[in-house]
Structures are given as C-alpha cells and as structure tokens.
C-alpha cells in the first residue's frame, strides 16, 4: 500500500494542478469528503443530507481558492508561499487518511483519474496531461508547468554562539551528556523518549553559558535542528509570552505568519504536529514557570528540552525532567572556579 504521506503529497499536487486546468469542472463534481473539515461528515440527525452538501461546497471552494493562490505565488516566483500552502493542505489530508482508512482508496482513485504522469501543457486555455503534446497547429503561447518537488524542510540552528571563554564546567557537561545521550535499545522496540532537563541557580552562575556550550557540541545528535527561546525578552507581554514563544518556534520550522494559529492551544498542537517526525533540541532560557515549558516539548522521539531558570521548576519532575544546580555542584567540586 502506498505510504499515506506520499499519497497525501500526490493528492495535493493533483488537486491544485486541476484547479487551474480545464478538467477542474469535471473533477470538482466528485465527492470531496477527503478535504472536508474534520468532524464535518457527522452532522446532526435530520440534517445529514443538507449539511453534507454544504460541506462539499465549502471543501470545493477552499480547494479552489488554495489552488489558485498556489498558482499565483508560483507565477510570481514565490515558491516559499506556494510550498507553505501545499504543506498545510498535505497535513490536513494526511490526518484524514490516518483517521479514515477508506479515504486512502478514495484518494488513490482521484490521483489515478486526474493525476498527471509528467508535465501539464496549457494551450490557448486548453490542457493536456502527459509528457507529450501533439497538434497540427498552435496559435498563441504554450506554457508548460512542471510540478515542483516539496521544498526542503528548514533546519533551525537558533541557539546563540558563545563569545567568551568557557571553562570549568566539565562535570556539568558530562551530566547533560548522561541525561540526553543516545538511548539504549528498547527490548520492546518502543521509540526513545523526549528528555527534559533543567539547569537552575542564582543569576550569574553560568546556566545559560553551560546550555549554549552543550548545545554547540550536540548538533549531530539532533539532526533536525535546534530551537531557542529567551523568555526574558518576552516578559511583559500581558501573558502572551508562552504563545509568542510557540509562534517563534513554529516560524523556525517554516510556518508563515499567514498560517499561524491564533490561540496558544492551536499553536501548541501545530508544534507537536510539526515536530512529530523530527529529532530536535529546544533550549528555553530564563524560564519562570513550568507552564512555559510544556507547550514547547517536541513530540519527535529522541528530542530534548534544555531549560535554564532561577527556580528549580520542581513540577516538571512529574514530566520526567531532571534537575541540576550548577552553582551547588561548583561549590562541591574542590578547586573548580565558577
């Protein structure tokens, strides 16, 4: 069976190509249950037929608008916007495929019926699907559109670089390596967990420098990138600091402001979706409350969250967090300077 992710990508490419073709009128007559909003195909009793019709109309209108927006963006050379729209619809369709196995067959039929094996040639408003177009005479322009492969996923590298000498933190760095080192193989085959670590202590003891230095040496361990949020810079935003922190991380993962959810709950859900198949390090600096951490815990197996704070954030221990106080360890290590 075709992989759902590949099928979703083929489906979005096919549908968006159809929107700007002569076949769109024929294609949109199909039942677009696949592209409806989740939950919209279970209306209240007595209104099922009417609601289903409205859902189909909304789905077709949304698809048509998105497809034309993609075509306009590509015509203007704005590949990033086009790719972002396609990615949003791909994720929406992928959720449907995972929730409804019957939808897989339906989408395969749509791709088989309308999918182009090669290029799409537009001649005087007409359209031909396939790698070859043959005609006795052509009047006017011929435009050939070759579908572009999905844009590469961004690999954020946001943790600041140290600009001063870093010494006498060997024990702390070793402790972090032990916390977040390569996990031992699981006998049950379960994926490695997401690790959470907290460096806490008084201002000036070197928590941030330790976090930055450790992150610089672990780029290979987190191949999908490193995200960074400085909560000290976000304070005083009327409680909006957590929501904006999630938005910052989503931007680092390629989400445009045009498609940024409005609420913290929706942003956190999108963050989990965007990190589900990535192995990331998230460094959160100067955190004041455990509630600032939880929405920013990535979902990808083997990912990690490293937090610095003046508080121990003990509640995070319930989430499996490990806590280290660099200042206390420094006093206990004979001959070592802060």
mmCIF file of C-alpha atoms in Angstrom:
data_model
loop_
_atom_site.group_PDB
_atom_site.id
_atom_site.type_symbol
_atom_site.label_atom_id
_atom_site.label_comp_id
_atom_site.label_asym_id
_atom_site.label_seq_id
_atom_site.Cartn_x
_atom_site.Cartn_y
_atom_site.Cartn_z
ATOM 1 C CA UNK A 1 0.000 0.000 0.000
ATOM 2 C CA UNK A 2 1.224 3.470 -0.798
ATOM 3 C CA UNK A 3 2.576 5.402 2.182
ATOM 4 C CA UNK A 4 -0.013 7.916 3.486
ATOM 5 C CA UNK A 5 2.490 10.788 3.420
ATOM 6 C CA UNK A 6 3.414 10.143 -0.219
ATOM 7 C CA UNK A 7 -0.229 9.695 -1.168
ATOM 8 C CA UNK A 8 -1.182 12.945 0.574
ATOM 9 C CA UNK A 9 1.545 14.800 -1.306
ATOM 10 C CA UNK A 10 0.402 13.325 -4.631
ATOM 11 C CA UNK A 11 -3.206 14.196 -3.810
ATOM 12 C CA UNK A 12 -2.489 17.841 -3.054
ATOM 13 C CA UNK A 13 -0.307 18.208 -6.162
ATOM 14 C CA UNK A 14 -3.002 16.610 -8.322
ATOM 15 C CA UNK A 15 -5.856 18.715 -6.950
ATOM 16 C CA UNK A 16 -4.004 22.019 -7.095
ATOM 17 C CA UNK A 17 -2.959 21.260 -10.671
ATOM 18 C CA UNK A 18 -6.579 20.547 -11.574
ATOM 19 C CA UNK A 19 -7.795 23.862 -10.188
ATOM 20 C CA UNK A 20 -6.045 25.787 -12.960
ATOM 21 C CA UNK A 21 -6.961 23.321 -15.711
ATOM 22 C CA UNK A 22 -9.954 22.648 -17.949
ATOM 23 C CA UNK A 23 -10.585 19.438 -16.017
ATOM 24 C CA UNK A 24 -11.467 21.266 -12.798
ATOM 25 C CA UNK A 25 -15.177 21.450 -13.598
ATOM 26 C CA UNK A 26 -15.211 17.688 -14.127
ATOM 27 C CA UNK A 27 -13.051 16.945 -11.101
ATOM 28 C CA UNK A 28 -14.941 19.059 -8.594
ATOM 29 C CA UNK A 29 -18.127 17.118 -9.326
ATOM 30 C CA UNK A 30 -16.591 14.274 -7.315
ATOM 31 C CA UNK A 31 -17.356 13.709 -3.643
ATOM 32 C CA UNK A 32 -14.658 15.743 -1.850
ATOM 33 C CA UNK A 33 -15.230 14.152 1.527
ATOM 34 C CA UNK A 34 -11.475 13.801 1.883
ATOM 35 C CA UNK A 35 -10.915 17.527 2.120
ATOM 36 C CA UNK A 36 -13.711 18.498 4.474
ATOM 37 C CA UNK A 37 -13.072 19.813 7.906
ATOM 38 C CA UNK A 38 -12.544 17.065 10.432
ATOM 39 C CA UNK A 39 -15.821 16.055 12.031
ATOM 40 C CA UNK A 40 -17.951 17.792 9.396
ATOM 41 C CA UNK A 41 -19.178 14.488 7.939
ATOM 42 C CA UNK A 42 -21.141 13.630 11.095
ATOM 43 C CA UNK A 43 -23.985 16.199 11.134
ATOM 44 C CA UNK A 44 -26.924 16.114 13.472
ATOM 45 C CA UNK A 45 -29.770 13.704 12.684
ATOM 46 C CA UNK A 46 -32.242 15.089 10.206
ATOM 47 C CA UNK A 47 -29.776 17.474 8.572
ATOM 48 C CA UNK A 48 -27.288 14.949 7.216
ATOM 49 C CA UNK A 49 -28.006 15.444 3.517
ATOM 50 C CA UNK A 50 -28.195 19.228 3.728
ATOM 51 C CA UNK A 51 -25.054 19.551 5.861
ATOM 52 C CA UNK A 52 -23.118 17.136 3.669
ATOM 53 C CA UNK A 53 -23.942 19.239 0.625
ATOM 54 C CA UNK A 54 -22.798 22.412 2.334
ATOM 55 C CA UNK A 55 -19.611 20.672 3.464
ATOM 56 C CA UNK A 56 -18.854 19.609 -0.096
ATOM 57 C CA UNK A 57 -19.423 23.139 -1.396
ATOM 58 C CA UNK A 58 -17.143 24.605 1.267
ATOM 59 C CA UNK A 59 -14.476 21.991 0.534
ATOM 60 C CA UNK A 60 -14.527 22.732 -3.194
ATOM 61 C CA UNK A 61 -14.408 26.494 -2.568
ATOM 62 C CA UNK A 62 -11.475 26.150 -0.157
ATOM 63 C CA UNK A 63 -9.579 23.890 -2.554
ATOM 64 C CA UNK A 64 -10.161 26.186 -5.490
ATOM 65 C CA UNK A 65 -9.010 29.260 -3.551
ATOM 66 C CA UNK A 66 -5.905 27.494 -2.252
ATOM 67 C CA UNK A 67 -5.030 26.067 -5.663
ATOM 68 C CA UNK A 68 -5.300 29.440 -7.361
ATOM 69 C CA UNK A 69 -3.239 31.028 -4.588
ATOM 70 C CA UNK A 70 -0.510 28.434 -5.172
ATOM 71 C CA UNK A 71 -0.573 29.092 -8.924
ATOM 72 C CA UNK A 72 -0.387 32.865 -8.374
ATOM 73 C CA UNK A 73 2.511 32.504 -5.947
ATOM 74 C CA UNK A 74 4.485 30.332 -8.343
ATOM 75 C CA UNK A 75 3.841 32.694 -11.225
ATOM 76 C CA UNK A 76 5.303 35.471 -9.056
ATOM 77 C CA UNK A 77 8.294 33.283 -8.180
ATOM 78 C CA UNK A 78 7.214 32.994 -4.547
ATOM 79 C CA UNK A 79 7.947 29.301 -4.092
ATOM 80 C CA UNK A 80 8.044 29.582 -0.292
ATOM 81 C CA UNK A 81 4.414 30.723 -0.070
ATOM 82 C CA UNK A 82 3.282 28.062 -2.539
ATOM 83 C CA UNK A 83 5.099 25.349 -0.596
ATOM 84 C CA UNK A 84 3.626 26.542 2.709
ATOM 85 C CA UNK A 85 0.067 26.347 1.366
ATOM 86 C CA UNK A 86 0.681 22.878 -0.045
ATOM 87 C CA UNK A 87 2.211 21.732 3.242
ATOM 88 C CA UNK A 88 -0.817 22.957 5.221
ATOM 89 C CA UNK A 89 -3.195 21.032 2.972
ATOM 90 C CA UNK A 90 -0.927 17.990 2.926
ATOM 91 C CA UNK A 91 -1.014 17.819 6.734
ATOM 92 C CA UNK A 92 -4.780 18.283 6.732
ATOM 93 C CA UNK A 93 -5.216 15.476 4.194
ATOM 94 C CA UNK A 94 -2.736 13.228 5.980
ATOM 95 C CA UNK A 95 -4.773 13.463 9.196
ATOM 96 C CA UNK A 96 -7.842 12.381 7.246
ATOM 97 C CA UNK A 97 -6.018 9.409 5.713
ATOM 98 C CA UNK A 98 -4.840 8.267 9.125
ATOM 99 C CA UNK A 99 -8.257 8.633 10.731
ATOM 100 C CA UNK A 100 -10.255 7.064 7.887
ATOM 101 C CA UNK A 101 -8.662 4.073 6.075
ATOM 102 C CA UNK A 102 -11.438 4.186 3.449
ATOM 103 C CA UNK A 103 -10.185 7.608 2.432
ATOM 104 C CA UNK A 104 -6.949 6.043 1.152
ATOM 105 C CA UNK A 105 -8.801 4.205 -1.605
ATOM 106 C CA UNK A 106 -10.802 7.304 -2.485
ATOM 107 C CA UNK A 107 -7.705 9.472 -2.861
ATOM 108 C CA UNK A 108 -5.917 6.800 -4.892
ATOM 109 C CA UNK A 109 -8.854 6.848 -7.312
ATOM 110 C CA UNK A 110 -8.700 10.655 -7.612
ATOM 111 C CA UNK A 111 -4.951 10.618 -8.278
ATOM 112 C CA UNK A 112 -5.333 7.769 -10.791
ATOM 113 C CA UNK A 113 -8.150 9.558 -12.617
ATOM 114 C CA UNK A 114 -6.671 13.040 -12.757
ATOM 115 C CA UNK A 115 -3.001 12.816 -11.819
ATOM 116 C CA UNK A 116 -0.509 13.886 -14.466
ATOM 117 C CA UNK A 117 2.389 11.455 -15.033
ATOM 118 C CA UNK A 118 4.664 14.212 -16.279
ATOM 119 C CA UNK A 119 4.113 17.782 -17.345
ATOM 120 C CA UNK A 120 0.930 19.747 -17.917
ATOM 121 C CA UNK A 121 0.764 21.829 -21.110
ATOM 122 C CA UNK A 122 -1.699 24.690 -21.402
ATOM 123 C CA UNK A 123 -2.562 25.650 -24.991
ATOM 124 C CA UNK A 124 -4.899 28.635 -25.580
ATOM 125 C CA UNK A 125 -6.704 27.829 -22.352
ATOM 126 C CA UNK A 126 -6.801 24.075 -23.084
ATOM 127 C CA UNK A 127 -4.945 21.463 -21.098
ATOM 128 C CA UNK A 128 -3.169 18.217 -21.843
ATOM 129 C CA UNK A 129 -1.916 15.812 -19.164
ATOM 130 C CA UNK A 130 1.139 13.773 -20.022
ATOM 131 C CA UNK A 131 4.755 14.041 -21.142
ATOM 132 C CA UNK A 132 3.861 14.633 -24.826
ATOM 133 C CA UNK A 133 1.581 17.082 -26.627
ATOM 134 C CA UNK A 134 0.953 16.766 -30.351
ATOM 135 C CA UNK A 135 -1.069 19.079 -32.583
ATOM 136 C CA UNK A 136 -1.233 20.114 -36.223
ATOM 137 C CA UNK A 137 -1.077 23.818 -35.438
ATOM 138 C CA UNK A 138 -0.754 26.030 -32.408
ATOM 139 C CA UNK A 139 -1.986 29.608 -32.152
ATOM 140 C CA UNK A 140 -0.779 31.669 -29.245
ATOM 141 C CA UNK A 141 1.540 30.836 -26.380
ATOM 142 C CA UNK A 142 2.358 27.447 -24.905
ATOM 143 C CA UNK A 143 3.072 27.376 -21.185
ATOM 144 C CA UNK A 144 4.454 24.264 -19.552
ATOM 145 C CA UNK A 145 4.149 23.778 -15.818
ATOM 146 C CA UNK A 146 6.312 21.113 -14.210
ATOM 147 C CA UNK A 147 5.220 20.353 -10.625
ATOM 148 C CA UNK A 148 7.939 21.278 -8.179
ATOM 149 C CA UNK A 149 9.111 18.831 -5.516
ATOM 150 C CA UNK A 150 8.238 19.771 -1.929
ATOM 151 C CA UNK A 151 10.507 22.463 -0.530
ATOM 152 C CA UNK A 152 13.176 21.125 1.826
ATOM 153 C CA UNK A 153 12.261 21.315 5.480
ATOM 154 C CA UNK A 154 14.068 24.090 7.344
ATOM 155 C CA UNK A 155 16.756 23.006 9.812
ATOM 156 C CA UNK A 156 16.796 25.697 12.505
ATOM 157 C CA UNK A 157 20.059 26.490 14.285
ATOM 158 C CA UNK A 158 18.942 29.186 16.712
ATOM 159 C CA UNK A 159 20.983 28.690 19.898
ATOM 160 C CA UNK A 160 23.363 31.690 20.208
ATOM 161 C CA UNK A 161 27.109 31.169 19.971
ATOM 162 C CA UNK A 162 29.349 31.750 22.970
ATOM 163 C CA UNK A 163 31.544 34.822 22.597
ATOM 164 C CA UNK A 164 33.622 34.367 25.769
ATOM 165 C CA UNK A 165 35.902 31.637 27.093
ATOM 166 C CA UNK A 166 34.118 28.704 28.698
ATOM 167 C CA UNK A 167 35.983 26.809 31.442
ATOM 168 C CA UNK A 168 35.477 24.571 34.463
ATOM 169 C CA UNK A 169 32.120 23.049 33.526
ATOM 170 C CA UNK A 170 33.312 19.554 32.673
ATOM 171 C CA UNK A 171 31.183 17.820 35.295
ATOM 172 C CA UNK A 172 28.030 19.723 34.316
ATOM 173 C CA UNK A 173 28.526 18.995 30.622
ATOM 174 C CA UNK A 174 29.113 15.331 31.387
ATOM 175 C CA UNK A 175 25.902 15.248 33.382
ATOM 176 C CA UNK A 176 23.982 16.679 30.432
ATOM 177 C CA UNK A 177 25.581 14.096 28.155
ATOM 178 C CA UNK A 178 24.409 11.399 30.515
ATOM 179 C CA UNK A 179 20.869 12.791 30.580
ATOM 180 C CA UNK A 180 20.496 13.209 26.846
ATOM 181 C CA UNK A 181 22.929 10.648 25.463
ATOM 182 C CA UNK A 182 21.959 8.055 22.864
ATOM 183 C CA UNK A 183 19.261 5.883 24.491
ATOM 184 C CA UNK A 184 19.858 2.199 24.993
ATOM 185 C CA UNK A 185 17.900 -0.045 22.600
ATOM 186 C CA UNK A 186 14.469 -0.897 23.977
ATOM 187 C CA UNK A 187 13.602 -4.573 24.275
ATOM 188 C CA UNK A 188 10.014 -3.732 23.340
ATOM 189 C CA UNK A 189 11.037 -1.673 20.325
ATOM 190 C CA UNK A 190 9.465 1.478 21.800
ATOM 191 C CA UNK A 191 10.827 4.783 20.439
ATOM 192 C CA UNK A 192 13.233 6.742 22.657
ATOM 193 C CA UNK A 193 11.528 9.250 24.960
ATOM 194 C CA UNK A 194 11.747 13.029 24.848
ATOM 195 C CA UNK A 195 14.141 14.262 27.529
ATOM 196 C CA UNK A 196 13.680 17.342 29.712
ATOM 197 C CA UNK A 197 16.493 18.893 31.745
ATOM 198 C CA UNK A 198 16.591 21.975 33.987
ATOM 199 C CA UNK A 199 19.684 23.989 34.909
ATOM 200 C CA UNK A 200 18.764 26.230 37.830
ATOM 201 C CA UNK A 201 20.531 28.592 40.168
ATOM 202 C CA UNK A 202 21.155 32.229 41.026
ATOM 203 C CA UNK A 203 21.788 34.748 38.233
ATOM 204 C CA UNK A 204 25.387 34.759 37.061
ATOM 205 C CA UNK A 205 26.324 31.173 37.918
ATOM 206 C CA UNK A 206 26.706 30.189 34.270
ATOM 207 C CA UNK A 207 23.462 28.349 33.470
ATOM 208 C CA UNK A 208 22.979 29.966 30.083
ATOM 209 C CA UNK A 209 26.624 29.601 29.074
ATOM 210 C CA UNK A 210 26.519 25.922 30.005
ATOM 211 C CA UNK A 211 23.374 25.362 27.942
ATOM 212 C CA UNK A 212 24.768 27.191 24.920
ATOM 213 C CA UNK A 213 28.120 25.390 25.110
ATOM 214 C CA UNK A 214 26.483 21.978 25.405
ATOM 215 C CA UNK A 215 24.119 22.719 22.513
ATOM 216 C CA UNK A 216 27.050 23.726 20.281
ATOM 217 C CA UNK A 217 28.577 20.289 20.717
ATOM 218 C CA UNK A 218 25.404 18.301 20.036
ATOM 219 C CA UNK A 219 24.370 19.374 16.525
ATOM 220 C CA UNK A 220 24.914 15.878 15.125
ATOM 221 C CA UNK A 221 22.835 14.374 17.914
ATOM 222 C CA UNK A 222 19.837 16.477 16.822
ATOM 223 C CA UNK A 223 19.908 16.287 13.011
ATOM 224 C CA UNK A 224 16.657 18.233 12.528
ATOM 225 C CA UNK A 225 17.938 21.348 14.265
ATOM 226 C CA UNK A 226 17.941 23.420 17.446
ATOM 227 C CA UNK A 227 15.290 25.932 18.529
ATOM 228 C CA UNK A 228 15.870 28.692 21.077
ATOM 229 C CA UNK A 229 13.626 30.998 23.121
ATOM 230 C CA UNK A 230 14.796 33.678 25.568
ATOM 231 C CA UNK A 231 11.848 34.215 27.901
ATOM 232 C CA UNK A 232 13.486 37.252 29.494
ATOM 233 C CA UNK A 233 12.919 39.086 26.196
ATOM 234 C CA UNK A 234 9.266 38.049 26.092
ATOM 235 C CA UNK A 235 8.190 39.127 29.561
ATOM 236 C CA UNK A 236 5.724 41.951 29.981
ATOM 237 C CA UNK A 237 3.510 40.929 27.064
ATOM 238 C CA UNK A 238 0.302 40.605 29.107
ATOM 239 C CA UNK A 239 0.551 36.849 29.459
ATOM 240 C CA UNK A 240 1.286 36.363 25.782
ATOM 241 C CA UNK A 241 4.867 35.250 26.277
ATOM 242 C CA UNK A 242 4.153 31.497 26.028
ATOM 243 C CA UNK A 243 2.004 31.846 22.931
ATOM 244 C CA UNK A 244 4.608 34.023 21.224
ATOM 245 C CA UNK A 245 7.355 31.572 22.208
ATOM 246 C CA UNK A 246 5.500 28.758 20.448
ATOM 247 C CA UNK A 247 4.975 31.023 17.427
ATOM 248 C CA UNK A 248 8.704 31.757 17.299
ATOM 249 C CA UNK A 249 9.489 28.044 17.222
ATOM 250 C CA UNK A 250 6.862 27.402 14.559
ATOM 251 C CA UNK A 251 8.423 30.123 12.399
ATOM 252 C CA UNK A 252 11.748 28.359 12.834
ATOM 253 C CA UNK A 253 10.071 25.224 11.494
ATOM 254 C CA UNK A 254 8.811 27.035 8.390
ATOM 255 C CA UNK A 255 5.297 28.142 9.393
ATOM 256 C CA UNK A 256 4.426 31.539 7.908
ATOM 257 C CA UNK A 257 2.529 34.150 9.932
ATOM 258 C CA UNK A 258 -0.294 33.902 7.391
ATOM 259 C CA UNK A 259 -0.999 30.375 8.627
ATOM 260 C CA UNK A 260 -0.128 30.902 12.297
ATOM 261 C CA UNK A 261 -2.977 29.759 14.598
ATOM 262 C CA UNK A 262 -4.402 32.421 16.880
ATOM 263 C CA UNK A 263 -4.634 30.566 20.189
ATOM 264 C CA UNK A 264 -1.937 29.001 22.353
ATOM 265 C CA UNK A 265 -3.742 25.653 22.277
ATOM 266 C CA UNK A 266 -3.801 25.573 18.474
ATOM 267 C CA UNK A 267 -0.182 26.696 18.222
ATOM 268 C CA UNK A 268 0.921 24.000 20.664
ATOM 269 C CA UNK A 269 -0.991 21.369 18.680
ATOM 270 C CA UNK A 270 0.649 22.512 15.436
ATOM 271 C CA UNK A 271 4.050 22.467 17.144
ATOM 272 C CA UNK A 272 3.513 18.836 18.130
ATOM 273 C CA UNK A 273 2.494 18.015 14.563
ATOM 274 C CA UNK A 274 5.500 19.784 13.044
ATOM 275 C CA UNK A 275 7.931 18.049 15.437
ATOM 276 C CA UNK A 276 6.390 14.562 15.374
ATOM 277 C CA UNK A 277 8.952 13.133 12.940
ATOM 278 C CA UNK A 278 11.879 15.375 13.845
ATOM 279 C CA UNK A 279 14.668 14.944 16.381
ATOM 280 C CA UNK A 280 15.198 18.414 17.826
ATOM 281 C CA UNK A 281 16.858 20.209 20.712
ATOM 282 C CA UNK A 282 14.794 23.026 22.238
ATOM 283 C CA UNK A 283 16.682 25.406 24.555
ATOM 284 C CA UNK A 284 14.465 27.607 26.752
ATOM 285 C CA UNK A 285 16.382 30.343 28.566
ATOM 286 C CA UNK A 286 15.313 32.152 31.772
ATOM 287 C CA UNK A 287 12.049 30.252 32.243
ATOM 288 C CA UNK A 288 9.928 31.409 35.169
ATOM 289 C CA UNK A 289 7.144 28.823 35.271
ATOM 290 C CA UNK A 290 6.646 25.158 34.259
ATOM 291 C CA UNK A 291 3.656 26.221 32.132
ATOM 292 C CA UNK A 292 6.113 27.972 29.806
ATOM 293 C CA UNK A 293 7.861 24.676 29.086
ATOM 294 C CA UNK A 294 5.080 22.164 28.457
ATOM 295 C CA UNK A 295 3.713 23.645 25.178
ATOM 296 C CA UNK A 296 7.257 23.604 23.776
ATOM 297 C CA UNK A 297 8.066 19.937 24.384
ATOM 298 C CA UNK A 298 8.559 18.432 20.905
ATOM 299 C CA UNK A 299 6.923 15.141 20.006
ATOM 300 C CA UNK A 300 9.730 13.584 17.960
ATOM 301 C CA UNK A 301 11.370 10.540 19.601
ATOM 302 C CA UNK A 302 14.816 11.301 20.992
ATOM 303 C CA UNK A 303 14.235 15.054 21.087
ATOM 304 C CA UNK A 304 15.225 17.095 24.142
ATOM 305 C CA UNK A 305 14.313 20.270 26.011
ATOM 306 C CA UNK A 306 17.041 22.042 27.994
ATOM 307 C CA UNK A 307 15.747 24.738 30.373
ATOM 308 C CA UNK A 308 17.570 27.399 32.386
ATOM 309 C CA UNK A 309 15.838 29.060 35.311
ATOM 310 C CA UNK A 310 16.433 30.756 38.639
ATOM 311 C CA UNK A 311 13.862 28.320 40.040
ATOM 312 C CA UNK A 312 14.123 24.542 40.239
ATOM 313 C CA UNK A 313 10.747 24.192 38.441
ATOM 314 C CA UNK A 314 10.084 21.122 40.532
ATOM 315 C CA UNK A 315 6.692 20.479 38.937
ATOM 316 C CA UNK A 316 8.491 19.420 35.777
ATOM 317 C CA UNK A 317 9.800 16.396 37.656
ATOM 318 C CA UNK A 318 6.295 14.979 37.191
ATOM 319 C CA UNK A 319 7.000 15.151 33.443
ATOM 320 C CA UNK A 320 10.237 13.236 33.875
ATOM 321 C CA UNK A 321 12.526 16.276 33.999
ATOM 322 C CA UNK A 322 15.981 16.041 35.560
ATOM 323 C CA UNK A 323 17.242 18.985 37.566
ATOM 324 C CA UNK A 324 20.809 20.224 38.018
ATOM 325 C CA UNK A 325 22.049 23.174 40.087
ATOM 326 C CA UNK A 326 25.418 24.241 38.598
ATOM 327 C CA UNK A 327 26.173 26.638 41.460
ATOM 328 C CA UNK A 328 25.796 23.933 44.122
ATOM 329 C CA UNK A 329 27.846 21.447 42.141
ATOM 330 C CA UNK A 330 30.554 24.092 41.705
ATOM 331 C CA UNK A 331 30.852 24.628 45.462
ATOM 332 C CA UNK A 332 31.162 20.892 45.998
ATOM 333 C CA UNK A 333 33.882 20.448 43.380
ATOM 334 C CA UNK A 334 37.192 21.208 45.062
ATOM 335 C CA UNK A 335 39.483 23.520 43.175
ATOM 336 C CA UNK A 336 36.962 24.391 40.481
ATOM 337 C CA UNK A 337 36.071 28.030 39.801
ATOM 338 C CA UNK A 338 32.778 29.488 38.648
#
